[in-house]
Short mmCIF file of C-alpha atoms in Angstrom, two decimals:
data_model
loop_
_atom_site.label_atom_id
_atom_site.label_comp_id
_atom_site.label_asym_id
_atom_site.label_seq_id
_atom_site.Cartn_x
_atom_site.Cartn_y
_atom_site.Cartn_z
CA MET D 1 31.13 1.91 -33.67
CA LYS D 2 31.11 -1.49 -32.00
CA LEU D 3 28.34 -2.45 -29.59
CA TYR D 4 29.13 -5.25 -27.17
CA SER D 5 25.70 -6.69 -26.64
CA TYR D 6 23.62 -9.65 -25.48
CA PHE D 7 20.43 -10.05 -27.44
CA ARG D 8 18.19 -10.43 -24.37
CA SER D 9 19.75 -7.62 -22.35
CA SER D 10 17.19 -4.84 -21.96
CA ALA D 11 20.03 -2.37 -21.35
CA ALA D 12 21.65 -3.30 -24.67
CA TYR D 13 18.19 -3.24 -26.30
CA ARG D 14 17.84 0.43 -25.24
CA VAL D 15 21.11 1.35 -26.91
CA ARG D 16 20.21 -0.51 -30.11
CA ILE D 17 16.99 1.50 -30.32
CA VAL D 18 18.84 4.81 -29.94
CA LEU D 19 21.45 3.85 -32.52
CA ASN D 20 18.64 2.99 -34.92
CA LEU D 21 16.66 6.16 -34.21
CA LYS D 22 19.72 8.28 -34.91
CA LYS D 23 20.65 6.14 -37.92
CA ILE D 24 24.13 5.43 -36.60
CA SER D 25 25.95 2.53 -38.21
CA TYR D 26 27.42 0.00 -35.79
CA THR D 27 28.72 -3.54 -35.56
CA THR D 28 27.44 -5.95 -32.94
CA VAL D 29 29.97 -7.91 -30.89
CA PRO D 30 27.97 -10.63 -29.10
CA ILE D 31 28.70 -11.29 -25.43
CA HIS D 32 26.59 -14.25 -24.33
CA LEU D 33 25.71 -13.82 -20.65
CA VAL D 34 24.85 -17.49 -20.07
CA ARG D 35 26.87 -19.68 -22.43
CA HIS D 36 30.13 -21.12 -21.06
CA GLY D 37 29.37 -19.69 -17.65
CA GLY D 38 28.94 -16.21 -19.10
CA GLU D 39 31.30 -14.71 -21.66
CA GLN D 40 31.17 -11.40 -19.77
CA HIS D 41 33.47 -12.94 -17.14
CA SER D 42 36.33 -13.55 -19.58
CA ALA D 43 39.57 -11.65 -19.02
CA GLU D 44 39.27 -10.20 -22.50
CA TYR D 45 35.85 -8.70 -21.85
CA LEU D 46 36.68 -7.54 -18.33
CA ASN D 47 39.46 -5.51 -19.90
CA ILE D 48 36.77 -3.78 -21.96
CA ASN D 49 34.21 -3.44 -19.17
CA PRO D 50 35.52 -4.04 -15.62
CA GLN D 51 31.97 -4.64 -14.38
CA GLY D 52 31.50 -7.52 -16.77
CA LEU D 53 28.18 -6.12 -17.97
CA VAL D 54 26.61 -5.22 -21.29
CA PRO D 55 26.28 -2.99 -23.15
CA SER D 56 29.65 -1.45 -23.90
CA LEU D 57 30.12 0.87 -26.86
CA ASP D 58 33.45 1.39 -28.59
CA ILE D 59 33.22 4.76 -30.31
CA ALA D 60 36.71 4.68 -31.82
CA GLU D 61 37.00 4.90 -35.56
CA ALA D 62 38.59 2.02 -37.46
CA GLU D 63 42.31 1.56 -36.84
CA HIS D 64 42.21 3.83 -33.77
CA LYS D 65 42.65 2.85 -30.14
CA SER D 66 39.42 1.77 -28.46
CA GLN D 67 37.32 4.38 -26.68
CA ILE D 68 34.85 2.50 -24.53
CA ILE D 69 31.69 3.82 -22.90
CA THR D 70 29.85 1.54 -20.48
CA GLN D 71 26.44 1.77 -18.79
CA SER D 72 23.44 2.18 -21.09
CA GLY D 73 22.47 5.54 -19.59
CA ALA D 74 25.91 7.02 -20.19
CA ILE D 75 25.98 5.59 -23.71
CA ILE D 76 22.56 7.02 -24.54
CA GLU D 77 23.48 10.44 -23.14
CA TYR D 78 26.67 10.41 -25.22
CA LEU D 79 24.72 9.55 -28.35
CA GLU D 80 22.14 12.25 -27.64
CA GLU D 81 24.82 14.89 -27.16
CA SER D 82 26.96 13.79 -30.08
CA PHE D 83 24.14 13.07 -32.53
CA PRO D 84 21.40 15.51 -31.47
CA GLN D 85 18.91 14.65 -34.22
CA PRO D 86 16.34 13.39 -33.75
CA ALA D 87 16.19 14.81 -30.22
CA LEU D 88 15.15 12.26 -27.62
CA LEU D 89 14.45 14.79 -24.88
CA PRO D 90 11.92 17.65 -24.88
CA THR D 91 13.16 21.23 -24.94
CA SER D 92 11.54 22.38 -21.69
CA PRO D 93 13.45 21.61 -18.45
CA ILE D 94 10.27 20.53 -16.65
CA GLU D 95 9.29 18.19 -19.48
CA ARG D 96 12.81 16.79 -19.61
CA ALA D 97 12.47 16.08 -15.90
CA TYR D 98 9.21 14.22 -16.58
CA VAL D 99 10.87 12.04 -19.22
CA ARG D 100 13.82 11.37 -16.93
CA THR D 101 11.43 10.43 -14.12
CA LEU D 102 9.99 7.66 -16.28
CA MET D 103 13.47 6.60 -17.34
CA GLN D 104 14.71 6.37 -13.78
CA ILE D 105 11.72 4.43 -12.49
CA ILE D 106 12.65 1.79 -15.05
CA ALA D 107 16.43 2.03 -14.90
CA CYS D 108 16.83 2.52 -11.14
CA ASP D 109 13.80 0.94 -9.46
CA MET D 110 12.76 -1.89 -11.79
CA HIS D 111 15.62 -3.19 -13.92
CA PRO D 112 18.29 -3.56 -11.17
CA LEU D 113 16.04 -5.87 -9.15
CA ASN D 114 15.25 -8.11 -12.08
CA ASN D 115 18.30 -8.38 -14.29
CA LEU D 116 19.97 -11.70 -15.02
CA ARG D 117 22.75 -11.54 -12.44
CA VAL D 118 20.33 -10.63 -9.62
CA LEU D 119 17.94 -13.45 -10.54
CA GLN D 120 20.85 -15.89 -10.74
CA TYR D 121 22.15 -14.75 -7.34
CA ILE D 122 18.73 -15.14 -5.70
CA GLU D 123 18.29 -18.60 -7.17
CA ASN D 124 21.77 -19.84 -6.28
CA THR D 125 22.23 -18.20 -2.88
CA PHE D 126 18.78 -18.61 -1.35
CA ASP D 127 17.87 -21.90 -3.02
CA CYS D 128 14.78 -20.40 -4.64
CA ASP D 129 12.78 -22.47 -7.05
CA GLY D 130 11.48 -21.07 -10.31
CA SER D 131 8.10 -20.01 -8.93
CA GLU D 132 9.66 -18.11 -6.03
CA LYS D 133 12.01 -16.34 -8.40
CA MET D 134 9.10 -15.33 -10.61
CA THR D 135 7.16 -14.05 -7.59
CA TRP D 136 10.09 -11.72 -6.88
CA TYR D 137 10.34 -10.71 -10.53
CA HIS D 138 6.63 -10.01 -10.95
CA HIS D 139 6.36 -8.11 -7.65
CA TRP D 140 8.93 -5.46 -8.54
CA LEU D 141 7.85 -5.14 -12.14
CA ALA D 142 4.22 -4.65 -11.12
CA LYS D 143 5.10 -1.92 -8.63
CA GLY D 144 7.17 -0.07 -11.20
CA PHE D 145 4.67 -0.42 -14.02
CA ALA D 146 1.86 0.79 -11.73
CA ALA D 147 3.76 4.03 -11.11
CA VAL D 148 4.59 4.48 -14.79
CA GLU D 149 0.96 3.80 -15.76
CA THR D 150 -0.27 6.45 -13.33
CA LEU D 151 2.11 9.06 -14.73
CA LEU D 152 1.19 8.23 -18.32
CA THR D 153 -2.53 8.39 -17.54
CA LYS D 154 -2.17 11.83 -15.96
CA LYS D 155 -0.46 13.02 -19.13
CA ASP D 156 -3.12 11.46 -21.39
CA SER D 157 -0.34 9.68 -23.25
CA THR D 158 -1.36 7.95 -26.46
CA HIS D 159 1.35 6.72 -28.83
CA TYR D 160 4.38 7.78 -26.81
CA CYS D 161 5.29 8.47 -23.21
CA TYR D 162 5.56 12.19 -23.93
CA ASN D 163 3.15 13.94 -26.32
CA ASP D 164 3.70 12.95 -29.96
CA GLN D 165 7.49 12.68 -29.64
CA ILE D 166 9.69 9.62 -29.26
CA THR D 167 11.82 10.20 -26.18
CA MET D 168 14.24 8.32 -24.00
CA ALA D 169 11.25 7.26 -21.88
CA ASP D 170 10.00 5.11 -24.77
CA VAL D 171 13.52 3.80 -25.32
CA TYR D 172 13.58 2.54 -21.73
CA LEU D 173 9.97 1.37 -21.56
CA ILE D 174 9.77 -0.89 -24.59
CA PRO D 175 12.60 -3.30 -23.57
CA GLN D 176 11.17 -3.55 -20.06
CA VAL D 177 7.74 -4.46 -21.39
CA TYR D 178 9.30 -6.98 -23.77
CA ASN D 179 10.99 -8.73 -20.85
CA ALA D 180 7.84 -8.58 -18.73
CA GLN D 181 5.93 -10.36 -21.47
CA ARG D 182 8.68 -12.91 -21.81
CA PHE D 183 8.33 -13.74 -18.13
CA LYS D 184 4.52 -13.87 -18.29
CA LEU D 185 3.66 -10.78 -16.24
CA ASP D 186 -0.02 -9.91 -16.60
CA MET D 187 0.07 -6.58 -18.45
CA ALA D 188 -3.72 -6.08 -18.49
CA PRO D 189 -3.64 -3.50 -15.65
CA TYR D 190 -1.49 -1.17 -17.75
CA PRO D 191 -3.49 -0.05 -20.82
CA ALA D 192 -1.47 3.13 -21.43
CA ILE D 193 1.79 1.18 -21.34
CA ASN D 194 0.36 -1.48 -23.64
CA ARG D 195 -0.86 1.14 -26.11
CA ILE D 196 2.57 2.78 -26.29
CA TYR D 197 4.30 -0.58 -26.58
CA GLN D 198 2.09 -1.78 -29.42
CA HIS D 199 2.66 1.47 -31.31
CA CYS D 200 6.42 1.63 -30.84
CA ILE D 201 7.17 -1.95 -31.81
CA GLN D 202 5.72 -1.22 -35.25
CA LEU D 203 8.40 1.42 -35.86
CA PRO D 204 11.54 0.18 -37.65
CA ALA D 205 13.97 1.66 -35.11
CA PHE D 206 12.29 -0.38 -32.38
CA SER D 207 11.38 -3.51 -34.33
CA ASP D 208 14.88 -3.85 -35.81
CA ALA D 209 16.33 -3.71 -32.29
CA ALA D 210 14.16 -6.58 -31.04
CA PRO D 211 16.08 -9.39 -29.33
CA GLU D 212 14.96 -12.14 -31.70
CA LEU D 213 16.41 -10.26 -34.69
CA GLN D 214 19.90 -9.88 -33.27
CA PRO D 215 22.82 -11.86 -34.72
CA ASP D 216 23.41 -13.68 -31.43
CA ALA D 217 19.76 -14.61 -30.84
CA ASP D 218 19.17 -18.23 -29.88
CA LYS D 219 17.96 -20.13 -32.90
#
């Protein structure tokens, strides 16, 4: 498999974690989202992913025609269905819904408002300075994390978002926390989130997926 990835992309980070958890071998194809105006805008990459986003996963075997999956959620669902062990969803429908609730708070209500292209658009279109951009960033992250924290507290979560099992909720949470720390969000109000984060980043599947360890990481 080939993963088209940018080391700082939280969406690509999610996919790297899942690939590691399921012990799937893959090759990274770096797509730098900033250098040269953004390599994702090249004609070559737009032919792979018409949205010009990362990640994209080519699941074709060597010497075969490319089979591309885009969108991290679709990629992760494909990997879960095709490589079911270890399972990243609970068995009960209601517990699966709980895990998906956490996933969607992050993927639908937090990440889209704070990804690179949105922050660049705000800065360039509305002439925002850095502090105004960070006010926007912190506002939406704080609202999302507050909801996640409440749900985790009600579940008495300790090491993981769901019981003693790594699930897709952890896969989505850890990259979002990583980015929040990078942009200096005060994480003190979220002890359950912090506890899960500190536990997960010690696990090889998570630590090996960290942005600073990727082949395209800025040196």
